[in-house]
PDB file of C-alpha atoms and ligand atoms in Angstrom:
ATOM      1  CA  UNK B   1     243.051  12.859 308.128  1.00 49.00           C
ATOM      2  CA  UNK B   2     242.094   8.890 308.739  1.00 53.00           C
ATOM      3  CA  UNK B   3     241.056   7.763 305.624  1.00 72.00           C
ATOM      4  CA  UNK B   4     240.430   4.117 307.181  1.00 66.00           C
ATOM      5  CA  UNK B   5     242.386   0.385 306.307  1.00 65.00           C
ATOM      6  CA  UNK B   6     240.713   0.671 302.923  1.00 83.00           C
ATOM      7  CA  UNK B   7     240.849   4.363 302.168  1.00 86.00           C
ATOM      8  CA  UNK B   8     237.488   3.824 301.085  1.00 95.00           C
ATOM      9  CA  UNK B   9     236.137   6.526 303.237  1.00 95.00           C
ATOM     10  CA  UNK B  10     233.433   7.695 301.159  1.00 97.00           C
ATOM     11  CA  UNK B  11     231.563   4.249 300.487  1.00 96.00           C
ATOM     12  CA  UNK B  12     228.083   4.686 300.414  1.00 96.00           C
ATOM     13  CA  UNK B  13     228.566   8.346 299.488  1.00 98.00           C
ATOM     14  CA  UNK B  14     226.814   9.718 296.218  1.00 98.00           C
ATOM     15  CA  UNK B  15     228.739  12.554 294.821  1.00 98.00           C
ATOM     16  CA  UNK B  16     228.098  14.895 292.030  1.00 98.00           C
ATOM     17  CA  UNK B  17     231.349  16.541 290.057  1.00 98.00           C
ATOM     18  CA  UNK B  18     230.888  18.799 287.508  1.00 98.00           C
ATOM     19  CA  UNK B  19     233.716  19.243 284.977  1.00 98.00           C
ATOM     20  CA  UNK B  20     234.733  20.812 281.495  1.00 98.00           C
ATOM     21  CA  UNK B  21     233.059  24.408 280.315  1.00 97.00           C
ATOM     22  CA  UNK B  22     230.188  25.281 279.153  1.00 98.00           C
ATOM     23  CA  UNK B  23     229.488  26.355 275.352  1.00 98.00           C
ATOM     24  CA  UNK B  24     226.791  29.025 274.393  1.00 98.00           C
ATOM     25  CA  UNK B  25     225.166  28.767 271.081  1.00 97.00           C
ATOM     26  CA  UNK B  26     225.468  31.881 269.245  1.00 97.00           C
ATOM     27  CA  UNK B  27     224.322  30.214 265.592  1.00 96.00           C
ATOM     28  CA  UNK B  28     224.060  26.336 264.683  1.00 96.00           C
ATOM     29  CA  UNK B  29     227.880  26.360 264.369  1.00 96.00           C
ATOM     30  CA  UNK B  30     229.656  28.915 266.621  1.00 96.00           C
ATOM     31  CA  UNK B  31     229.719  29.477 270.422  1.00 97.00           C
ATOM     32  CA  UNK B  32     231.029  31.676 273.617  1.00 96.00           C
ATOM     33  CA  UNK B  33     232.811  29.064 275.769  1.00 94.00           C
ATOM     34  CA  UNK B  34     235.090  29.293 278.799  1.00 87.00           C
ATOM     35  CA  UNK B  35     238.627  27.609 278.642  1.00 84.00           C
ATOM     36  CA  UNK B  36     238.626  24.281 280.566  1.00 89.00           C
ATOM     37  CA  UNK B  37     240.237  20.953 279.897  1.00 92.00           C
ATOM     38  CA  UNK B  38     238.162  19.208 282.283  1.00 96.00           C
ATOM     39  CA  UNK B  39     241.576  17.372 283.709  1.00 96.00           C
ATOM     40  CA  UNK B  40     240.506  18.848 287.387  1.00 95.00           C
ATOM     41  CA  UNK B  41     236.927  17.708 287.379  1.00 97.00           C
ATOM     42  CA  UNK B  42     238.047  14.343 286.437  1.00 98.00           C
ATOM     43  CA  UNK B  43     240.935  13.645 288.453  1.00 97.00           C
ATOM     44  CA  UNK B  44     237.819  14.869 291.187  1.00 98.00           C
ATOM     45  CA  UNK B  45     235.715  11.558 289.746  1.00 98.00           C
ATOM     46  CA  UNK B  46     238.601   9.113 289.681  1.00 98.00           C
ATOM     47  CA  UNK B  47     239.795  10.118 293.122  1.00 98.00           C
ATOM     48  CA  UNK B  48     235.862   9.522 294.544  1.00 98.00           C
ATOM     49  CA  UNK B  49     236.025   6.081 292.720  1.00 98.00           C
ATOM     50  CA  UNK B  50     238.481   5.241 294.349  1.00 98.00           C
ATOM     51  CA  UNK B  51     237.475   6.277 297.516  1.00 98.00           C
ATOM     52  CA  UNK B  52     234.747   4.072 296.919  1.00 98.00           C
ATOM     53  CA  UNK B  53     231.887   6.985 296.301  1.00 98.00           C
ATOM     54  CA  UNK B  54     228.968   6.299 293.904  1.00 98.00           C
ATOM     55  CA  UNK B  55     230.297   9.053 291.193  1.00 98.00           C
ATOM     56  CA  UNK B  56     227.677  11.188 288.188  1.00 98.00           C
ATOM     57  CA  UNK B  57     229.956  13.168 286.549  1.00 98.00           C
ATOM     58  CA  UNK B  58     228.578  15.895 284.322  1.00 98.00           C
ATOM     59  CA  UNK B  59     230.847  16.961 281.827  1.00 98.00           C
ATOM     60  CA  UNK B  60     230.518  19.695 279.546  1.00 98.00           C
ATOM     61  CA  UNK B  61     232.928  19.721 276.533  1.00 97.00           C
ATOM     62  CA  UNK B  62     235.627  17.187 277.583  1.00 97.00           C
ATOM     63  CA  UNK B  63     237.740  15.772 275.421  1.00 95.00           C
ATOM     64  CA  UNK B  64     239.317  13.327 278.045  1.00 97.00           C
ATOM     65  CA  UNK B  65     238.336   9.505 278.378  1.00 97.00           C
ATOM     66  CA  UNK B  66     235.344   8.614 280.690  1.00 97.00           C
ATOM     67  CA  UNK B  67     236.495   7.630 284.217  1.00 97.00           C
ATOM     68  CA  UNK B  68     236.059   4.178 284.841  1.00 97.00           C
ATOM     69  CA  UNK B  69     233.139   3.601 287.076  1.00 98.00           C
ATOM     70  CA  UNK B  70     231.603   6.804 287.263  1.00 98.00           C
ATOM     71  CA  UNK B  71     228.607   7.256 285.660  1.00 98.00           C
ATOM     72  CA  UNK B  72     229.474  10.149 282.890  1.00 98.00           C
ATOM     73  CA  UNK B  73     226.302  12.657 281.862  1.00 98.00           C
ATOM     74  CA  UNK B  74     227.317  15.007 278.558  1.00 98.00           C
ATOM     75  CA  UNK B  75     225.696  18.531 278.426  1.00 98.00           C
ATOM     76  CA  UNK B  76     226.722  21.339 276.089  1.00 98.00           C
ATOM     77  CA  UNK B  77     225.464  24.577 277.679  1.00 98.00           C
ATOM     78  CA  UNK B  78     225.188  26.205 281.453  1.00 98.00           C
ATOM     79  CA  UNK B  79     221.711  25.631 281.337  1.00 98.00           C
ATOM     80  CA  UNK B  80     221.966  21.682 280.307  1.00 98.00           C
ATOM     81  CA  UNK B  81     224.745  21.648 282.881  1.00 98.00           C
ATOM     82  CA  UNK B  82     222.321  23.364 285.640  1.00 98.00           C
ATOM     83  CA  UNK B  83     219.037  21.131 285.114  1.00 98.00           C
ATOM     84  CA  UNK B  84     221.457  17.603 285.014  1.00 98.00           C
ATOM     85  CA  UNK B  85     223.673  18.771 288.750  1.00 98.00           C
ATOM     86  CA  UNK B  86     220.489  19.466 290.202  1.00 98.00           C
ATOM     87  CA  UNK B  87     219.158  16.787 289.418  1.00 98.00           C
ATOM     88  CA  UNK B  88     221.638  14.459 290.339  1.00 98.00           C
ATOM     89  CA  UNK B  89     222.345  17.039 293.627  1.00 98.00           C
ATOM     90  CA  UNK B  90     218.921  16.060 295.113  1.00 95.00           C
ATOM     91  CA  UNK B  91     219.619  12.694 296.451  1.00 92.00           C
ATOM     92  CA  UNK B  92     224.088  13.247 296.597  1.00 98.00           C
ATOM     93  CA  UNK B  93     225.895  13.712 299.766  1.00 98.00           C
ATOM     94  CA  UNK B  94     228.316  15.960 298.116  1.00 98.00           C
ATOM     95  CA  UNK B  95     228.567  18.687 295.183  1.00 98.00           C
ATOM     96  CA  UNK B  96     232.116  19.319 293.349  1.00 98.00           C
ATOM     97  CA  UNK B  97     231.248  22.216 290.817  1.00 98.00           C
ATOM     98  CA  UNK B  98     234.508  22.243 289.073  1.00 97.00           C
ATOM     99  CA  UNK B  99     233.114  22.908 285.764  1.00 98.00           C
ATOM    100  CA  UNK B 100     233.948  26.573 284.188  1.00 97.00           C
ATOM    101  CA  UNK B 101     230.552  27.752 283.619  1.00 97.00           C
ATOM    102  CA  UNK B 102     230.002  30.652 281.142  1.00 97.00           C
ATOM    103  CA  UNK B 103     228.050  33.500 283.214  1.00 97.00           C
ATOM    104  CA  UNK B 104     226.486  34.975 279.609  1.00 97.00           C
ATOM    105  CA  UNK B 105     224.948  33.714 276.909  1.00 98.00           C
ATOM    106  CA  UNK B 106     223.927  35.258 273.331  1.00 98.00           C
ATOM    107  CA  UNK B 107     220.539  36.633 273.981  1.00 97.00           C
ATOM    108  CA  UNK B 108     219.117  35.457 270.718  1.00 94.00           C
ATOM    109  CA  UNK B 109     220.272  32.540 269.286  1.00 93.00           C
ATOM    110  CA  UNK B 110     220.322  32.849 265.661  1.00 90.00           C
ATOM    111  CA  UNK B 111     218.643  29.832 264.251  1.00 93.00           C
ATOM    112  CA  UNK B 112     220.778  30.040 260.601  1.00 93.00           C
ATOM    113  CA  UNK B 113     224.629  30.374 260.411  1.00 92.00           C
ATOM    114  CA  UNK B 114     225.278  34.331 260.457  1.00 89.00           C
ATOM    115  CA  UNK B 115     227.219  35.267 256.870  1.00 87.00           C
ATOM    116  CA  UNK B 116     229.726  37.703 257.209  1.00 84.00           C
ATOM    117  CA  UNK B 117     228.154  39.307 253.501  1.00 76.00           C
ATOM    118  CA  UNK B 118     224.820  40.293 254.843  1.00 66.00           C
ATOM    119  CA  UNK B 119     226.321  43.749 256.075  1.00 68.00           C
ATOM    120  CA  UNK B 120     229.833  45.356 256.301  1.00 76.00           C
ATOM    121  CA  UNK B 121     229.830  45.948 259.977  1.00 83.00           C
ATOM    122  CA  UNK B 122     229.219  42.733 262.175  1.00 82.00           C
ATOM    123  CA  UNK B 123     226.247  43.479 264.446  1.00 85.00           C
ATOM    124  CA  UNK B 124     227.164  42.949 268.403  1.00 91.00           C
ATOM    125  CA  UNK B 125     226.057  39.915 269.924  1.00 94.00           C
ATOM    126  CA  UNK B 126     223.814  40.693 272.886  1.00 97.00           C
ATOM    127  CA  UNK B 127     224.605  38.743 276.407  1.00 97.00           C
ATOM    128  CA  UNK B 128     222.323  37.344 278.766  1.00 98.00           C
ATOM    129  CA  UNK B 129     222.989  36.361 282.445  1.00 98.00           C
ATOM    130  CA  UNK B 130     223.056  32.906 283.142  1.00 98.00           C
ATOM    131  CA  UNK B 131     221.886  31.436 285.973  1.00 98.00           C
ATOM    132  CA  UNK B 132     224.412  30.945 288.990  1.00 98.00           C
ATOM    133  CA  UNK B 133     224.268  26.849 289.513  1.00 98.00           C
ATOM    134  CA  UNK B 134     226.202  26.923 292.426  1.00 98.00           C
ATOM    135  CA  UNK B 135     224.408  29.463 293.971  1.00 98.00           C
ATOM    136  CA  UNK B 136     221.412  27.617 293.315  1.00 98.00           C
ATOM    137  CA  UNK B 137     223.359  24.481 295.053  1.00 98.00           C
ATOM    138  CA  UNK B 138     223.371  26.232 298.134  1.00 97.00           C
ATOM    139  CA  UNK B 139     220.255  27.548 298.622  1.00 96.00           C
ATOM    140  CA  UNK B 140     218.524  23.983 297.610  1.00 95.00           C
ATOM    141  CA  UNK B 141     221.067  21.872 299.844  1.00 95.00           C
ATOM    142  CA  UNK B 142     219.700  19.074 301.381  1.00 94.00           C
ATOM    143  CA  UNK B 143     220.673  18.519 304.589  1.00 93.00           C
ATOM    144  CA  UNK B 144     223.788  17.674 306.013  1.00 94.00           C
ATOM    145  CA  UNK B 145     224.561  18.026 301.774  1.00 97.00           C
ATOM    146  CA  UNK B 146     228.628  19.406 301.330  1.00 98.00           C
ATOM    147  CA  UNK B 147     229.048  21.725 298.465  1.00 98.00           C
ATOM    148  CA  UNK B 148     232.241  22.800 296.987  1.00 98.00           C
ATOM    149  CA  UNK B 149     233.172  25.397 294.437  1.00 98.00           C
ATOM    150  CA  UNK B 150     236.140  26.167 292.471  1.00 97.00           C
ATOM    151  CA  UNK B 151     237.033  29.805 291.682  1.00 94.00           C
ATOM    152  CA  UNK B 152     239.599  31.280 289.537  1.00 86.00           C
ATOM    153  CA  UNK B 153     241.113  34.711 290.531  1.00 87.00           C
ATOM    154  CA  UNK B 154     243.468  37.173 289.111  1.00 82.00           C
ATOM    155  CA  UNK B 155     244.195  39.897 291.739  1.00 85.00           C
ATOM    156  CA  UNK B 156     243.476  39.705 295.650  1.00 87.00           C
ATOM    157  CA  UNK B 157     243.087  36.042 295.190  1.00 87.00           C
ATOM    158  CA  UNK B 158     242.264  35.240 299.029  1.00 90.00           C
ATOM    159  CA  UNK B 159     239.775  38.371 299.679  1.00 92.00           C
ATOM    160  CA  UNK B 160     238.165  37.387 295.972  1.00 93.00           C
ATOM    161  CA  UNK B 161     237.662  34.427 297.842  1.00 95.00           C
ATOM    162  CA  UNK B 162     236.364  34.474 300.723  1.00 96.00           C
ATOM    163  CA  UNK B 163     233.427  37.113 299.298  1.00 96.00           C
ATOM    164  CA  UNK B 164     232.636  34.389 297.225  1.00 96.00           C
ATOM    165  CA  UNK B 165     232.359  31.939 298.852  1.00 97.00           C
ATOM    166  CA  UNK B 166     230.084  33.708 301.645  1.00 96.00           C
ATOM    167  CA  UNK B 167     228.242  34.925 298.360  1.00 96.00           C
ATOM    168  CA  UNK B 168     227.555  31.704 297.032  1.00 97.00           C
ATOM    169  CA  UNK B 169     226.297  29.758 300.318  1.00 97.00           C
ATOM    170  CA  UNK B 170     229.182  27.087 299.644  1.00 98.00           C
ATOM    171  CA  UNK B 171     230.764  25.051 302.369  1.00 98.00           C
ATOM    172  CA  UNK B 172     234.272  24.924 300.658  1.00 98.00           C
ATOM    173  CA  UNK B 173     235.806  27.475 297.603  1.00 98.00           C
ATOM    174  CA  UNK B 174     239.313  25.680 296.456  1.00 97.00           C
ATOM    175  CA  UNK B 175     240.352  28.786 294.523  1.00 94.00           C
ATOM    176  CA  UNK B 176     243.235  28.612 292.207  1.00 85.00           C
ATOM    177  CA  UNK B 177     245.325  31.549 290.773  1.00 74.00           C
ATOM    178  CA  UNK B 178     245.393  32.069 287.278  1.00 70.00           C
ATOM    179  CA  UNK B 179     247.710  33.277 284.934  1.00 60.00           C
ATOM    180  CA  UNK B 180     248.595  33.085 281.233  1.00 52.00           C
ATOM    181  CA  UNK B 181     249.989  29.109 281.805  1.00 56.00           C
ATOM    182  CA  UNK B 182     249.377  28.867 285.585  1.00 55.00           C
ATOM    183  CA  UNK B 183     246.410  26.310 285.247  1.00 57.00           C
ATOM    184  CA  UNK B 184     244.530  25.811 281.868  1.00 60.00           C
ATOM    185  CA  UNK B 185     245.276  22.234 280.616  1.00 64.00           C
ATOM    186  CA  UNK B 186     248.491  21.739 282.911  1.00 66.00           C
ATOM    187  CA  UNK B 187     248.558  18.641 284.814  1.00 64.00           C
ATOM    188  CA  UNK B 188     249.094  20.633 287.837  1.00 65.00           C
ATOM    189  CA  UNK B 189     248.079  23.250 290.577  1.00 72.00           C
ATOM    190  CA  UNK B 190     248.152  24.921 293.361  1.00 76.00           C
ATOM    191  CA  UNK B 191     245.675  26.376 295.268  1.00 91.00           C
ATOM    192  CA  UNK B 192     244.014  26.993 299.008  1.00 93.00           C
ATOM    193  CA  UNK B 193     240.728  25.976 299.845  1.00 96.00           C
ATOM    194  CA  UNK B 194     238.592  28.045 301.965  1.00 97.00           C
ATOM    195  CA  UNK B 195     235.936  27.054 304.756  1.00 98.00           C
ATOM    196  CA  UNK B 196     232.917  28.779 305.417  1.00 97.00           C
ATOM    197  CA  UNK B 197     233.948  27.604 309.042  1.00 96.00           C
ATOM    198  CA  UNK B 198     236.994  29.656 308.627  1.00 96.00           C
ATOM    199  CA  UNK B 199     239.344  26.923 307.624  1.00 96.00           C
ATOM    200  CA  UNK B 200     241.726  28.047 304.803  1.00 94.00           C
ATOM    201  CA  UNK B 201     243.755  25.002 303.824  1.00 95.00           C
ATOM    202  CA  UNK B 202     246.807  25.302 301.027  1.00 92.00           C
ATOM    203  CA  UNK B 203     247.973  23.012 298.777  1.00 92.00           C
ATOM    204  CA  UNK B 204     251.182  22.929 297.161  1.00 89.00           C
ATOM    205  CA  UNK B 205     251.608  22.889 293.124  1.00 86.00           C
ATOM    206  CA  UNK B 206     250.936  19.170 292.089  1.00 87.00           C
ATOM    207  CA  UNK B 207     248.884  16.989 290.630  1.00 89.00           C
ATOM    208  CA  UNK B 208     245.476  17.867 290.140  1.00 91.00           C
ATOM    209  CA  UNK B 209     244.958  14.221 291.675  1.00 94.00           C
ATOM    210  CA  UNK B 210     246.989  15.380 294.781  1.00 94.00           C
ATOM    211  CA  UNK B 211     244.379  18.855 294.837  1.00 94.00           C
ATOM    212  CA  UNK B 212     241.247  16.320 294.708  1.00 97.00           C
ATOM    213  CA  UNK B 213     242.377  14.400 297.428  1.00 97.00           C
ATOM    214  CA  UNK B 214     242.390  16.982 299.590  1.00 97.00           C
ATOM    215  CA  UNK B 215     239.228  18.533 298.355  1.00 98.00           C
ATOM    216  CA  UNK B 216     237.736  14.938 299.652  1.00 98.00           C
ATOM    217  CA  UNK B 217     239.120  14.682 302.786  1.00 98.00           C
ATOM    218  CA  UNK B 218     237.967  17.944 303.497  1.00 98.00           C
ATOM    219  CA  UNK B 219     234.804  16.875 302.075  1.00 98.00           C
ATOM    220  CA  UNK B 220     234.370  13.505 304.099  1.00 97.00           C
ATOM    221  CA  UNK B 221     235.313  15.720 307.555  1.00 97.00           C
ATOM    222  CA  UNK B 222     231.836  17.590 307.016  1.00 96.00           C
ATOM    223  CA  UNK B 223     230.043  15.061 305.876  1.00 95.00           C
ATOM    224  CA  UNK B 224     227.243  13.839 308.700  1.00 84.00           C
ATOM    225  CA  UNK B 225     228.425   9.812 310.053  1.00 83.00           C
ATOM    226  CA  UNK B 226     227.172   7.901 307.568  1.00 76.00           C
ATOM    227  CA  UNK B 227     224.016   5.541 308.218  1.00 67.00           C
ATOM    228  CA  UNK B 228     224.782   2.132 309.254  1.00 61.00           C
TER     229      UNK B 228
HETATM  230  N1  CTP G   1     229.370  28.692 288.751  1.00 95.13           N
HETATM  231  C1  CTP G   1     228.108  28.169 288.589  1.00 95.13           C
HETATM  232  N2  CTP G   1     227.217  28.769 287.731  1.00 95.13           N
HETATM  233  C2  CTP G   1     227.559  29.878 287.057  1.00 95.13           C
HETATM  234  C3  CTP G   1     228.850  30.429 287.219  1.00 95.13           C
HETATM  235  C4  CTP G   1     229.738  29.801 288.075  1.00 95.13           C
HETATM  236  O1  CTP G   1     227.805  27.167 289.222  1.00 95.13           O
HETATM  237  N3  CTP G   1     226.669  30.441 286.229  1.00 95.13           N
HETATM  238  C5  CTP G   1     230.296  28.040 289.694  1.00 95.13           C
HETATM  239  C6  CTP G   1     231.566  27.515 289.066  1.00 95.13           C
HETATM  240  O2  CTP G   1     231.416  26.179 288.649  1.00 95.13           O
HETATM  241  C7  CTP G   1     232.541  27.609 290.237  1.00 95.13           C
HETATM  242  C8  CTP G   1     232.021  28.776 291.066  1.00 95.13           C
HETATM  243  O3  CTP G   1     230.675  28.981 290.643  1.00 95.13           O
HETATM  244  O4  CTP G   1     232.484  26.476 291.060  1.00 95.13           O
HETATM  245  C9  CTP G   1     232.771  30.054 290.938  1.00 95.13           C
HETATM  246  O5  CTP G   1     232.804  30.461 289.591  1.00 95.13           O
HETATM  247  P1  CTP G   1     233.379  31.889 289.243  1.00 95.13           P
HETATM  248  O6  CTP G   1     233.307  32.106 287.773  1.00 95.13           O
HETATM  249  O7  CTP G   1     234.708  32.032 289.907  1.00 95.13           O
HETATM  250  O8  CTP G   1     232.352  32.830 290.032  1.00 95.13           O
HETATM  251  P2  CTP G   1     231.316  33.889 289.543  1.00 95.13           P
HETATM  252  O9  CTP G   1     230.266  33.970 290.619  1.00 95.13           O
HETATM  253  O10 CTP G   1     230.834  33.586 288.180  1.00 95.13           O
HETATM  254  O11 CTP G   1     232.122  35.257 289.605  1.00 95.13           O
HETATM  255  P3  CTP G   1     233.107  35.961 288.533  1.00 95.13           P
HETATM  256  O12 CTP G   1     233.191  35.110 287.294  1.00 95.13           O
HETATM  257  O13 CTP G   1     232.486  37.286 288.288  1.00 95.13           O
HETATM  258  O14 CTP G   1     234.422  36.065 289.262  1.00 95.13           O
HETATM  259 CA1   CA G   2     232.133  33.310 286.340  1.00 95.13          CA
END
């Protein structure tokens, strides 16, 4: 794909990444998180930099440096991370949910940190659905808007997929396979990323630079030409 002289192909582009995983508050000082370094969501920001996109990165839980000239915004839970993507989705060109967002949450927060002495059996913790921000991304897209999910699958990793990505309205699912070491907090992956347009496009383990490359040139194909 012609990424131009520059390879600043996506100049004048505003896009929204989303990276890290969410944390939901069971007491003031314990939580039900998902694993995620964040390394995938911000190799997804440096790469737009320097492409020469206008980057918001919202980043739940990352211990990783901010990425120079993208504008960083820190939330803890799914629903911080939903209320700052969509509001940074409404005027972006492009969507990059790469964060691992925790589908449950404690249904009732406890307010004071539970003590294991108040009974002999620990009571369960009751779950709540979340809402689904990506979901929610494609349903609210703007148009000519390009949103992208990431999905992690165990078994039947391509039919997994492709159901969710029809599910979820998106115009791209890069889904990765997991295993015990395959991806968590490596510098590398592999993966394919499907197209609602039928495209199904693989990528080789490598760096998870090399993987956000690809996710933007895929990206800046679908994009509408941008205004002069
Ligand atoms: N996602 C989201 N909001 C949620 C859950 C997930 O925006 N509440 C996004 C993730 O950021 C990712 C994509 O949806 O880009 C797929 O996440 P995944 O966990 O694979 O999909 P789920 O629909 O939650 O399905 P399941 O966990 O049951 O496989
Ligand atoms: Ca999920």
């Amino acid at each position: 794909l012609a990424r131009g002289a520059d390879g600043r192909d996506l100049a004048g582009r505003h896009v929204v990444v989303s990276a890290g995983g969410t944390r939901e508050a069971i007491d003031p000082v314990r939580f039900i998180g998902n694993r995620s370094s964040g390394l995938q969501g911000y190799a997804l920001a440096r790469t737009a930099v320097a492409r020469g996109a206008r980057v918001t990165l919202v980043a739940a839980n990352v211990a990783l440096p901010d990425p120079a000239g993208a504008h960083v915004v820190p939330v803890g839970s799914a629903e911080e991370m939903r209320k700052a993507v969509l509001e940074a989705a409404g005027a972006a060109d492009a969507v990059v949910m790469a964060a691992a967002v925790a589908d449950f949450r404690p249904a009732d927060y406890q307010g004071s940190k539970i003590k294991k002495a108040e009974s002999a059996e620990p009571a369960p913790i009751r779950l709540a659905k979340n809402a689904d921000i990506l979901a929610e991304l494609g349903q609210r897209r703007t148009p000519g808007q390009v949103i992208v999910g990431f999905a992690a699958e165990t078994d039947d990793v391509l039919a997994n997929g492709r159901a969710k990505l029809a599910r979820k309205g998106s115009d791209l699912l890069v889904v990765n396979q997991v295993g015990e070491d395959l991806t968590f907090g490596r510098p590398d992956n592999a993966a394919v990323v499907l197209g609602a347009d039928g495209s199904h496009t693989e990528v080789s383990r490598g760096a998870k630079e090399a993987l956000a490359e690809t996710v933007w040139d895929l990206v800046a194909a679908r994009l509408a030409p941008a205004s002069p």
